[in-house]
mmCIF file of C-alpha atoms in Angstrom:
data_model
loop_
_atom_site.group_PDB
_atom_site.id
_atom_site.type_symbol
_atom_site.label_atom_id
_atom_site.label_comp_id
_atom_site.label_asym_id
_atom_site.label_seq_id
_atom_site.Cartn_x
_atom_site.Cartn_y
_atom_site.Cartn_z
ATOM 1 C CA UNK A 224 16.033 -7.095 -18.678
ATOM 2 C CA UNK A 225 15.583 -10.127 -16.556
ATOM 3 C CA UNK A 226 15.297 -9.803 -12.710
ATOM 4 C CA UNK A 227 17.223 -11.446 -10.435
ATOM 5 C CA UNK A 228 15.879 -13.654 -7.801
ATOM 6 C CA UNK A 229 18.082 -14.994 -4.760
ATOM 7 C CA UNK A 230 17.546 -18.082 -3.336
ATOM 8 C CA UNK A 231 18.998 -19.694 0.069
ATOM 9 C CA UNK A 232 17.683 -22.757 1.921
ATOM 10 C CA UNK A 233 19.811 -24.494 4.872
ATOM 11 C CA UNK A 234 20.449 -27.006 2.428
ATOM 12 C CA UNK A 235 22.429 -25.609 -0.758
ATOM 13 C CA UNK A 236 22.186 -28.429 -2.248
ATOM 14 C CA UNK A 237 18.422 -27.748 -2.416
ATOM 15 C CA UNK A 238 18.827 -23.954 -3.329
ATOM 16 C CA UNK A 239 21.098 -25.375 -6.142
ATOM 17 C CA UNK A 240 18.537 -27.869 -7.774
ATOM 18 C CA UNK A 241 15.506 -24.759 -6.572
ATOM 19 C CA UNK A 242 17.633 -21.674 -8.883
ATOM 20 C CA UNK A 243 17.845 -24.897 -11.467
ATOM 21 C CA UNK A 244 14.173 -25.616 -11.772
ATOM 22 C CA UNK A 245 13.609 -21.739 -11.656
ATOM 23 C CA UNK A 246 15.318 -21.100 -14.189
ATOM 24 C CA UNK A 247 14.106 -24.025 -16.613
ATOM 25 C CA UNK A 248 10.520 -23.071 -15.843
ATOM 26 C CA UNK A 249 11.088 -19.103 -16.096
ATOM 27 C CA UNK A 250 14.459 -18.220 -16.745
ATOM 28 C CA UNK A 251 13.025 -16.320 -20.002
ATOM 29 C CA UNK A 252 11.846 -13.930 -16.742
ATOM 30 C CA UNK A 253 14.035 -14.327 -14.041
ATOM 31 C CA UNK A 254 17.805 -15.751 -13.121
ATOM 32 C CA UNK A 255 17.614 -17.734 -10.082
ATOM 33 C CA UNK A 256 21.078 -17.405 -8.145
ATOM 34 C CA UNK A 257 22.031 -19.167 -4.642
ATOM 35 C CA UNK A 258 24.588 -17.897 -2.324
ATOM 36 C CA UNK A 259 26.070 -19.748 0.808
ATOM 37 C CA UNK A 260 27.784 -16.455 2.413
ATOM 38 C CA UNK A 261 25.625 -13.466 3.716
ATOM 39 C CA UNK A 262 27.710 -10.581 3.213
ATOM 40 C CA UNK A 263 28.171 -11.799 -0.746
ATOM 41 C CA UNK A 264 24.491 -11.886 -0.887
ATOM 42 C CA UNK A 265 24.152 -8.293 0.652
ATOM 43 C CA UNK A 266 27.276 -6.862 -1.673
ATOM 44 C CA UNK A 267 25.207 -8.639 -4.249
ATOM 45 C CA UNK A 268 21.800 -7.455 -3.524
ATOM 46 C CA UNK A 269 23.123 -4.022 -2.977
ATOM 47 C CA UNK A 270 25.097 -3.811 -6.143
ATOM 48 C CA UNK A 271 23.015 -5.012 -8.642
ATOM 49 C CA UNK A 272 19.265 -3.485 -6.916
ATOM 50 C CA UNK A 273 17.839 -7.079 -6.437
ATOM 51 C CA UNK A 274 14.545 -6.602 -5.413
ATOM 52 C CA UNK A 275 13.628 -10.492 -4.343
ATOM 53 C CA UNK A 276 14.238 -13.375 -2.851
ATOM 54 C CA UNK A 277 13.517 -16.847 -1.272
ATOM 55 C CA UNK A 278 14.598 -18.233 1.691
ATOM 56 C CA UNK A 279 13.718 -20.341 4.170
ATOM 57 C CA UNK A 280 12.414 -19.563 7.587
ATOM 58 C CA UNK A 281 15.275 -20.401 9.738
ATOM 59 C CA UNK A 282 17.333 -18.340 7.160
ATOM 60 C CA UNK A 283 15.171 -15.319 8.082
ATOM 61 C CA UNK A 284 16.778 -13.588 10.408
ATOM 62 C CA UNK A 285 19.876 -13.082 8.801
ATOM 63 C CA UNK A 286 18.347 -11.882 5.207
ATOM 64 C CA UNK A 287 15.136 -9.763 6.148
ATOM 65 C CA UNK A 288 17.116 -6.176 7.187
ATOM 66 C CA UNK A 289 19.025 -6.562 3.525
ATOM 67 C CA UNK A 290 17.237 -3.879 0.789
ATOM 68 C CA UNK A 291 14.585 -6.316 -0.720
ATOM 69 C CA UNK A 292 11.281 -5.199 -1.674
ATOM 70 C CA UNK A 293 9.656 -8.999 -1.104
ATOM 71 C CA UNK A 294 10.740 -11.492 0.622
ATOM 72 C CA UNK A 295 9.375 -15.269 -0.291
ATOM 73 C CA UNK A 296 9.740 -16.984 3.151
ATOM 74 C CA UNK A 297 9.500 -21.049 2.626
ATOM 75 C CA UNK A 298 8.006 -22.812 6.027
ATOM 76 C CA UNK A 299 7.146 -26.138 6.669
ATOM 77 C CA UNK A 300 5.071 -25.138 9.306
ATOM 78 C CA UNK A 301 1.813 -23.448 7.716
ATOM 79 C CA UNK A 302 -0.277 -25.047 3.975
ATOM 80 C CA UNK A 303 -1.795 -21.419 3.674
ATOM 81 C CA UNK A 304 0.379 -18.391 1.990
ATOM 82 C CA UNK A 305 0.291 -15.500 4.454
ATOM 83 C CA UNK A 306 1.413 -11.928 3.824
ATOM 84 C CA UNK A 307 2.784 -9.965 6.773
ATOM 85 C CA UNK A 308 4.357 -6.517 5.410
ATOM 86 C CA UNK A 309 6.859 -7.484 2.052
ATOM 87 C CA UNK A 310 7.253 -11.296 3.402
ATOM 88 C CA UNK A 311 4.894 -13.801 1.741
ATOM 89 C CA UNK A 312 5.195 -17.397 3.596
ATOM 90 C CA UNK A 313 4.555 -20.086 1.176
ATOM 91 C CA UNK A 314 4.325 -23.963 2.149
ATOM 92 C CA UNK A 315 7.631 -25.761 1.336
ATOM 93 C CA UNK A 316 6.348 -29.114 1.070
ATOM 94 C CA UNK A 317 4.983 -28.469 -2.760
ATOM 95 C CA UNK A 318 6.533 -28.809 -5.860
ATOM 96 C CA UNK A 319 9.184 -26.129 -7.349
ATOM 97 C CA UNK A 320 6.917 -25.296 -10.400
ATOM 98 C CA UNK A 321 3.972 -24.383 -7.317
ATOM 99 C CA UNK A 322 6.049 -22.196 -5.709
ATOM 100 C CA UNK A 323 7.600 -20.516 -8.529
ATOM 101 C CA UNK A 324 3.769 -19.711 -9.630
ATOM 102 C CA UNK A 325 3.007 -18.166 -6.640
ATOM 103 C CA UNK A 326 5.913 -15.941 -6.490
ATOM 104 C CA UNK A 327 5.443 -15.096 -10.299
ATOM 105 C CA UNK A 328 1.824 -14.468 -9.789
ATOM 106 C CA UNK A 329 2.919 -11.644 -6.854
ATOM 107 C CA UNK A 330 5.927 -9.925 -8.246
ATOM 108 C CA UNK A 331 3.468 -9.436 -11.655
ATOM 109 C CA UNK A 332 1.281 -8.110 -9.921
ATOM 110 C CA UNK A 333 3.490 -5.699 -7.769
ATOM 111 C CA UNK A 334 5.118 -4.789 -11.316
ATOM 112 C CA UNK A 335 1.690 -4.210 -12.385
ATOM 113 C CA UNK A 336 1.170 -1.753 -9.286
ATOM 114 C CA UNK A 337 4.306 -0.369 -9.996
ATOM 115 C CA UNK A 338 2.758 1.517 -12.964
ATOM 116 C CA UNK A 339 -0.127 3.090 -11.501
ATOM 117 C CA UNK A 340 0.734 6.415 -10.593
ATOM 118 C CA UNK A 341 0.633 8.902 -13.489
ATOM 119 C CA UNK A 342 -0.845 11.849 -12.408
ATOM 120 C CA UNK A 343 2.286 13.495 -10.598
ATOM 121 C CA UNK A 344 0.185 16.671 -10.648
ATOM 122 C CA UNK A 345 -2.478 15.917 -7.992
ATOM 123 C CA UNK A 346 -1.211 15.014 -4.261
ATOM 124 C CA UNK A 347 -2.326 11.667 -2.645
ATOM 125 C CA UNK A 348 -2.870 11.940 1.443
ATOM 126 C CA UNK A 349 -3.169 9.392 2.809
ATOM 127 C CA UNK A 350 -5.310 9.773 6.966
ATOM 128 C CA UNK A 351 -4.760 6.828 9.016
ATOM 129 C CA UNK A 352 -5.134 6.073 12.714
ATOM 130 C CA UNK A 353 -4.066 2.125 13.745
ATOM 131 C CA UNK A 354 -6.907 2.898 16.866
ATOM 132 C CA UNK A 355 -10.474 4.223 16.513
ATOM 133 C CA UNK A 356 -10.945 8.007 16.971
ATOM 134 C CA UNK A 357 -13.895 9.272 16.924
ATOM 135 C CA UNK A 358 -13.256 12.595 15.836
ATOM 136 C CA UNK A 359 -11.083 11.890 12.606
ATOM 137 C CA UNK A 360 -13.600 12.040 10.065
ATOM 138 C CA UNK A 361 -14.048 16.031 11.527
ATOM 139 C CA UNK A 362 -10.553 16.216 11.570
ATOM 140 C CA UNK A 363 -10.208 15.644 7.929
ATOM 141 C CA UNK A 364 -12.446 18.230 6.978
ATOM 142 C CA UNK A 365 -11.301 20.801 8.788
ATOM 143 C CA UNK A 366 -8.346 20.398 7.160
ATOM 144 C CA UNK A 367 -9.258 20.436 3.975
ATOM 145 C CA UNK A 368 -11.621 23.421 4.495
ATOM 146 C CA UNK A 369 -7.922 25.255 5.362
ATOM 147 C CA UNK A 370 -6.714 23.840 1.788
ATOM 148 C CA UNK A 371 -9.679 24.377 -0.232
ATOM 149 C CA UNK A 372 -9.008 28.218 0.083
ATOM 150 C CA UNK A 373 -6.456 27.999 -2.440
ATOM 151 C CA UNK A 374 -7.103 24.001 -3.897
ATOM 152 C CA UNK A 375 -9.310 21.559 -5.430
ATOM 153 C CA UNK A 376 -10.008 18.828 -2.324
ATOM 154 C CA UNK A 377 -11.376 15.256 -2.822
ATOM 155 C CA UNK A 378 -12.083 13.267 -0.091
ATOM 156 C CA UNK A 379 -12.644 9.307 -0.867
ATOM 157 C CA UNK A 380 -13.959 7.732 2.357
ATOM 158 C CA UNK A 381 -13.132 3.789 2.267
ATOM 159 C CA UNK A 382 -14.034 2.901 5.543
ATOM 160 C CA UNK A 383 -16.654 -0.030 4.882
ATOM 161 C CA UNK A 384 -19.473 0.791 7.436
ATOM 162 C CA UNK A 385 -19.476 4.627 6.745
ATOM 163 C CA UNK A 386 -21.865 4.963 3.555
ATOM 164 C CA UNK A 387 -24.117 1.816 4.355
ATOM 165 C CA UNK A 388 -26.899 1.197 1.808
ATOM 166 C CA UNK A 389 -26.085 4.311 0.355
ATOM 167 C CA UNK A 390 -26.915 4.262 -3.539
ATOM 168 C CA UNK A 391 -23.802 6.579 -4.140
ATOM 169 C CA UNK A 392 -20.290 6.423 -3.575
ATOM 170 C CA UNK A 393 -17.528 3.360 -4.117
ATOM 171 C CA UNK A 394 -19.416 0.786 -4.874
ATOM 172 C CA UNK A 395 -20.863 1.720 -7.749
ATOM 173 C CA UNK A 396 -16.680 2.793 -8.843
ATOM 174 C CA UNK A 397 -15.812 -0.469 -7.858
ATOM 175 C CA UNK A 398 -18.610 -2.464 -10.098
ATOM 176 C CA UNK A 399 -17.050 0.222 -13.374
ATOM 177 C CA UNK A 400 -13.550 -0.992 -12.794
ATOM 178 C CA UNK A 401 -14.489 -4.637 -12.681
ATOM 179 C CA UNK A 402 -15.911 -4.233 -15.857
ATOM 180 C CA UNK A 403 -13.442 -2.332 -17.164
ATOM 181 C CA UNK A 404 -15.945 0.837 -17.437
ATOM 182 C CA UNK A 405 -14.105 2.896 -14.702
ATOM 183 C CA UNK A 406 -14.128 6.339 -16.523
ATOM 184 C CA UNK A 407 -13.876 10.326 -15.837
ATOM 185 C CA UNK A 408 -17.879 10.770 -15.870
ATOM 186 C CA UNK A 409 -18.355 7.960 -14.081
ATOM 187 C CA UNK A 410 -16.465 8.863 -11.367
ATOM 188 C CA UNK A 411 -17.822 12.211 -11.193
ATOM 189 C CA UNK A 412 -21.506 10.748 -11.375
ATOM 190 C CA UNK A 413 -20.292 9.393 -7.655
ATOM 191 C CA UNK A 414 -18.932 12.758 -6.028
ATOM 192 C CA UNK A 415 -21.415 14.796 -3.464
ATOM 193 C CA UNK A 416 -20.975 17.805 -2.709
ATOM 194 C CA UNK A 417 -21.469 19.304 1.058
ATOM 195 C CA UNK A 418 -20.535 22.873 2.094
ATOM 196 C CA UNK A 419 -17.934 22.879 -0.976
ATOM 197 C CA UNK A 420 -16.311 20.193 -0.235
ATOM 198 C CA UNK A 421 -16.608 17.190 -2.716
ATOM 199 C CA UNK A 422 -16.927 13.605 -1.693
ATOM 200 C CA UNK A 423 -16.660 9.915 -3.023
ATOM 201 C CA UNK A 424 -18.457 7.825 -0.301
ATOM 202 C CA UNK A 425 -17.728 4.448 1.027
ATOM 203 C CA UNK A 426 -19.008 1.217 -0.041
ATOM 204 C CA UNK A 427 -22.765 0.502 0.120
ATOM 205 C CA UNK A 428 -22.141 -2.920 2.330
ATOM 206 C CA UNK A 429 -18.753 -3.328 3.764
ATOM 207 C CA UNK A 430 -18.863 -6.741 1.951
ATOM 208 C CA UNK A 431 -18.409 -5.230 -1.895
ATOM 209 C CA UNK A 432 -14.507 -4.651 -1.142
ATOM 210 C CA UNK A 433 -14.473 -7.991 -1.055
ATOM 211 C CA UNK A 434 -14.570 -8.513 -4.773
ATOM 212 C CA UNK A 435 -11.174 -6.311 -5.220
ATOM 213 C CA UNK A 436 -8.131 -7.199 -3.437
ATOM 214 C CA UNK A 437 -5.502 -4.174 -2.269
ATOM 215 C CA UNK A 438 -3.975 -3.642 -5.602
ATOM 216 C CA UNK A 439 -7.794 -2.888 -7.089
ATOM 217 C CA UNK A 440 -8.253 -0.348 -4.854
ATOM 218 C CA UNK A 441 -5.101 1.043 -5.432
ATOM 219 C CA UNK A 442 -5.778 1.131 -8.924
ATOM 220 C CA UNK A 443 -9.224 2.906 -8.310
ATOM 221 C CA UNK A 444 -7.741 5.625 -5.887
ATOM 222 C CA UNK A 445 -5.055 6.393 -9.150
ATOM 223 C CA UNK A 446 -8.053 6.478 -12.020
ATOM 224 C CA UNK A 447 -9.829 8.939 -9.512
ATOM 225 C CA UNK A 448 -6.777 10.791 -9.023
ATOM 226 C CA UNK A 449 -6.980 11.456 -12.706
ATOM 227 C CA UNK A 450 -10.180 13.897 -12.851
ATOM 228 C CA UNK A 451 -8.835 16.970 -11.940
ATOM 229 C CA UNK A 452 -8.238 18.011 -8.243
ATOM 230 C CA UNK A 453 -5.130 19.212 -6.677
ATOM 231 C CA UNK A 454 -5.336 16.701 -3.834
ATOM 232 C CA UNK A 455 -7.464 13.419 -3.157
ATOM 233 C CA UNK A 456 -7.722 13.057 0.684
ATOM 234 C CA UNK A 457 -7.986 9.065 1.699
ATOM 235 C CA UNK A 458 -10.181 8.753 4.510
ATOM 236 C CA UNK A 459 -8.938 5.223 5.729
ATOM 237 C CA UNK A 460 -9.972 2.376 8.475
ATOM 238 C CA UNK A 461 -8.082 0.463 10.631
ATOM 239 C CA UNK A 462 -7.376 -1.934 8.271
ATOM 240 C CA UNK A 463 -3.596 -1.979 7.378
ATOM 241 C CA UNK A 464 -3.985 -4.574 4.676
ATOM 242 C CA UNK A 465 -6.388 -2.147 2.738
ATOM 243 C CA UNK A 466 -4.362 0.539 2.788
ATOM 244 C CA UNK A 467 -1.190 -1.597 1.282
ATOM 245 C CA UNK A 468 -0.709 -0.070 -1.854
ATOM 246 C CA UNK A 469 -2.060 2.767 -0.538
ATOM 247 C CA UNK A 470 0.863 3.701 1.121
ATOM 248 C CA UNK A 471 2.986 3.053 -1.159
ATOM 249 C CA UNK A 472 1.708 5.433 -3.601
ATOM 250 C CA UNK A 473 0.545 8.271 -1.158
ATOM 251 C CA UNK A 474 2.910 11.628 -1.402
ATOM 252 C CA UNK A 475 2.155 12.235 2.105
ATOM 253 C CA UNK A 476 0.810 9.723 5.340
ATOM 254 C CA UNK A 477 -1.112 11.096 8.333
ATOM 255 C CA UNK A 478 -1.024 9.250 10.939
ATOM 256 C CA UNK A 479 -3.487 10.463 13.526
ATOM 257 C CA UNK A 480 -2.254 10.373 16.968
ATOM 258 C CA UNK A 481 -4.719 10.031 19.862
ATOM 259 C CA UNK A 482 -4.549 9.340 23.490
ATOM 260 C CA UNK A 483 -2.929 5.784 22.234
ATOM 261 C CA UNK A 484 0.629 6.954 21.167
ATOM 262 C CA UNK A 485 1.874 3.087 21.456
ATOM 263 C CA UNK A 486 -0.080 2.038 18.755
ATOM 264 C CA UNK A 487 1.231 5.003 16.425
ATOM 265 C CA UNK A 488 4.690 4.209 17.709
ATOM 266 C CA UNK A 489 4.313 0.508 16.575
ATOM 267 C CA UNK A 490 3.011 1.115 13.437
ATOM 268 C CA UNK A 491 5.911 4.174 12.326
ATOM 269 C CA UNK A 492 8.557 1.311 13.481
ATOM 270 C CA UNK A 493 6.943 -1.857 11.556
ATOM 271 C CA UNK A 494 6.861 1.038 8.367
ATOM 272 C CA UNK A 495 10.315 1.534 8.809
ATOM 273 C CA UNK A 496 11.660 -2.106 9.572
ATOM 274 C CA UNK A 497 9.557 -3.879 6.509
ATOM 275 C CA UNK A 498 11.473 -0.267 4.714
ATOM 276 C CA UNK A 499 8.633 -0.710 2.070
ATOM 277 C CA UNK A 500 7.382 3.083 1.985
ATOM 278 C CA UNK A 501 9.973 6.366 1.856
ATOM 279 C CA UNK A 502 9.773 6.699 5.594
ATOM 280 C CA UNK A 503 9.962 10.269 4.946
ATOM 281 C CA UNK A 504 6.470 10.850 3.526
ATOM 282 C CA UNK A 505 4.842 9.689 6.970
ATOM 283 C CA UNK A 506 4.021 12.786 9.081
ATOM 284 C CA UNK A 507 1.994 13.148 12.334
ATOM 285 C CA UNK A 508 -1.314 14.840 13.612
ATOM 286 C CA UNK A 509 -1.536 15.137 17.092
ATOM 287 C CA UNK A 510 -5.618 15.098 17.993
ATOM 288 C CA UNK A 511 -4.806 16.681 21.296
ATOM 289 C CA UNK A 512 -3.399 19.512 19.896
ATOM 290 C CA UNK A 513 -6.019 20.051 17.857
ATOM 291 C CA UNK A 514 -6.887 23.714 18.084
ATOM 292 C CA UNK A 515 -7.063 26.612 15.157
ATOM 293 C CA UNK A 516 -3.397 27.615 15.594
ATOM 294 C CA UNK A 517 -2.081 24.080 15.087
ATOM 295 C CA UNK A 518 -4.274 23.338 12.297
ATOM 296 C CA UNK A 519 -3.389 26.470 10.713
ATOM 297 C CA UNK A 520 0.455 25.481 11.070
ATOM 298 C CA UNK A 521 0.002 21.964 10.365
ATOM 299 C CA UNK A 522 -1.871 23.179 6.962
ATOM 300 C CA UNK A 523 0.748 25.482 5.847
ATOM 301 C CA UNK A 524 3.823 23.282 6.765
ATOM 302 C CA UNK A 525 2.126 20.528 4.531
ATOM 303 C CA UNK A 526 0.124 22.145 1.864
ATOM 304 C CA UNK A 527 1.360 25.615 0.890
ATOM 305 C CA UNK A 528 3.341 25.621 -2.052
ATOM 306 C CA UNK A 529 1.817 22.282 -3.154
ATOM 307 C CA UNK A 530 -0.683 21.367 -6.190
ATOM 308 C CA UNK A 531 -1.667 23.829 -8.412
ATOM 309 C CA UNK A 532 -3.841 27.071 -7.442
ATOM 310 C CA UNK A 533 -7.741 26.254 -6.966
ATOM 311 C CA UNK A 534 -9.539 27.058 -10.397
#
């Protein structure tokens, strides 16, 4: 089935001769409609699950709240594409056929993301702070220590400066998947073990996550999510653009909440506005409450019940 794709400029008689170039250069892929009326456009987007569109920036405003996964935001005002949350701004002054590639080229490969979960048996958890605290990495394994009484716990650390020069850990994962040699022993070859808790480590130099983008990573988190464990535990960085696909995939976020409660805040509302994650999956830890009792609760509200028993 072909997806849809709405376009809307200021000028319809440009979104007219725009759908008609779309759909000579890919309409075996997509049907390119224009509409001139907003709430036809919503009734239409809603109805028929419409997933993206084009527009241009002074069109914005009225079209970014509407239930679109990506939005393809035309400016005359930047050359380079930028991504900020599901809007992709793309230089207007370039042919059709160069802006139709570019959106092809990302809704493949968010198709292609769109497959990567199948393991619905382990639990992806996502840990993520938008500010530095110092004491997350303890935080993590503290909790898992709680869940490892009754589950299999990996934690995969991908903040870059964590493991440096270390000869084991993700970028050795990373150089198997770009290969195409990312396999079960392999993976295991790059877990260590400390106190019973098992561990992928981070990259060797920060700079070897530069030969994946977001969706690679994504990718590697699901192929380790394969190997057996009840729950993989994502250690994450500040950056947001790592975690992408990340979040999208994670069954639970945990967002760690330190003396900086505005950043938190900010982040939770951008989630909700760009609507591009269930909004229900994002839960927080507050670091000030942090004592055994409030672990303990934290653990069983989240955990219990979850995964399979701990072979």
């Amino acid at each position: 089935m072909k997806e849809t794709i709405i376009v809307m400029d200021d000028d319809i008689s440009y979104s007219k001769k725009f759908c008609n170039q779309g759909n000579k250069l890919y309409g075996k892929t997509y049907n390119f409609l224009t509409f001139s009326n907003f709430k036809k456009t919503k009734e239409y987007i809603e109805e028929h699950k419409v997933e993206s569109a084009i527009v241009s920036d002074s069109l914005l405003s009225s079209i970014e709240d509407m239930k679109l996964k990506a939005l393809y935001v035309i400016t005359e005002e930047d050359k380079d594409n930028k991504r900020i949350g599901k809007k992709l701004y793309i230089y207007k002054l370039q042919s059709a056929k160069e802006i139709l590639d570019i959106v092809n080229e990302d809704i493949c490969k968010r198709n292609e993301k769109s497959v990567g979960r199948k393991n619905e048996a382990c639990k992806l958890i996502l840990f993520y702070s938008p500010s530095y605290i110092k004491a997350k990495d303890e935080i993590i394994k503290k909790i898992s220590k709680v869940v490892l009484k009754k589950k299999k716990v990996l934690i995969v650390d991908i903040d870059e400066f964590s493991n440096y020069k270390g000869n084991v850990g993700l970028s050795n994962v990373i150089y198997d998947y770009k290969e195409n040699k990312i396999c079960e022993e392999g993976l295991r070859r790059e877990i260590v073990t400390d106190k019973d808790q098992d561990y992928i480590k981070s990259v060797t130099y920060p700079e070897d996550f530069n030969v994946i983008n977001n969706i690679d990573l994504a990718n590697i988190i699901n192929e380790i999510m394969k190997i057996g464990y009840d729950y993989v535990f994502i250690n994450a960085d500040m950056s947001y653009v790592k975690c992408q696909y990340i979040l999208n995939d994670a069954d639970s976020i945990v967002l760690l909440r330190d003396k900086d409660m505005e950043k938190v805040d900010m982040l939770k509302a951008y989630l909700k506005n760009e609507n591009q994650i269930d909004y229900k999956k994002i839960t927080i830890f507050d670091i000030a409450k942090n004592d055994r009792s409030y672990m303990a609760a934290f653990c069983k509200q989240h955990f219990e019940s979850k995964g399979t028993s701990r072979k």
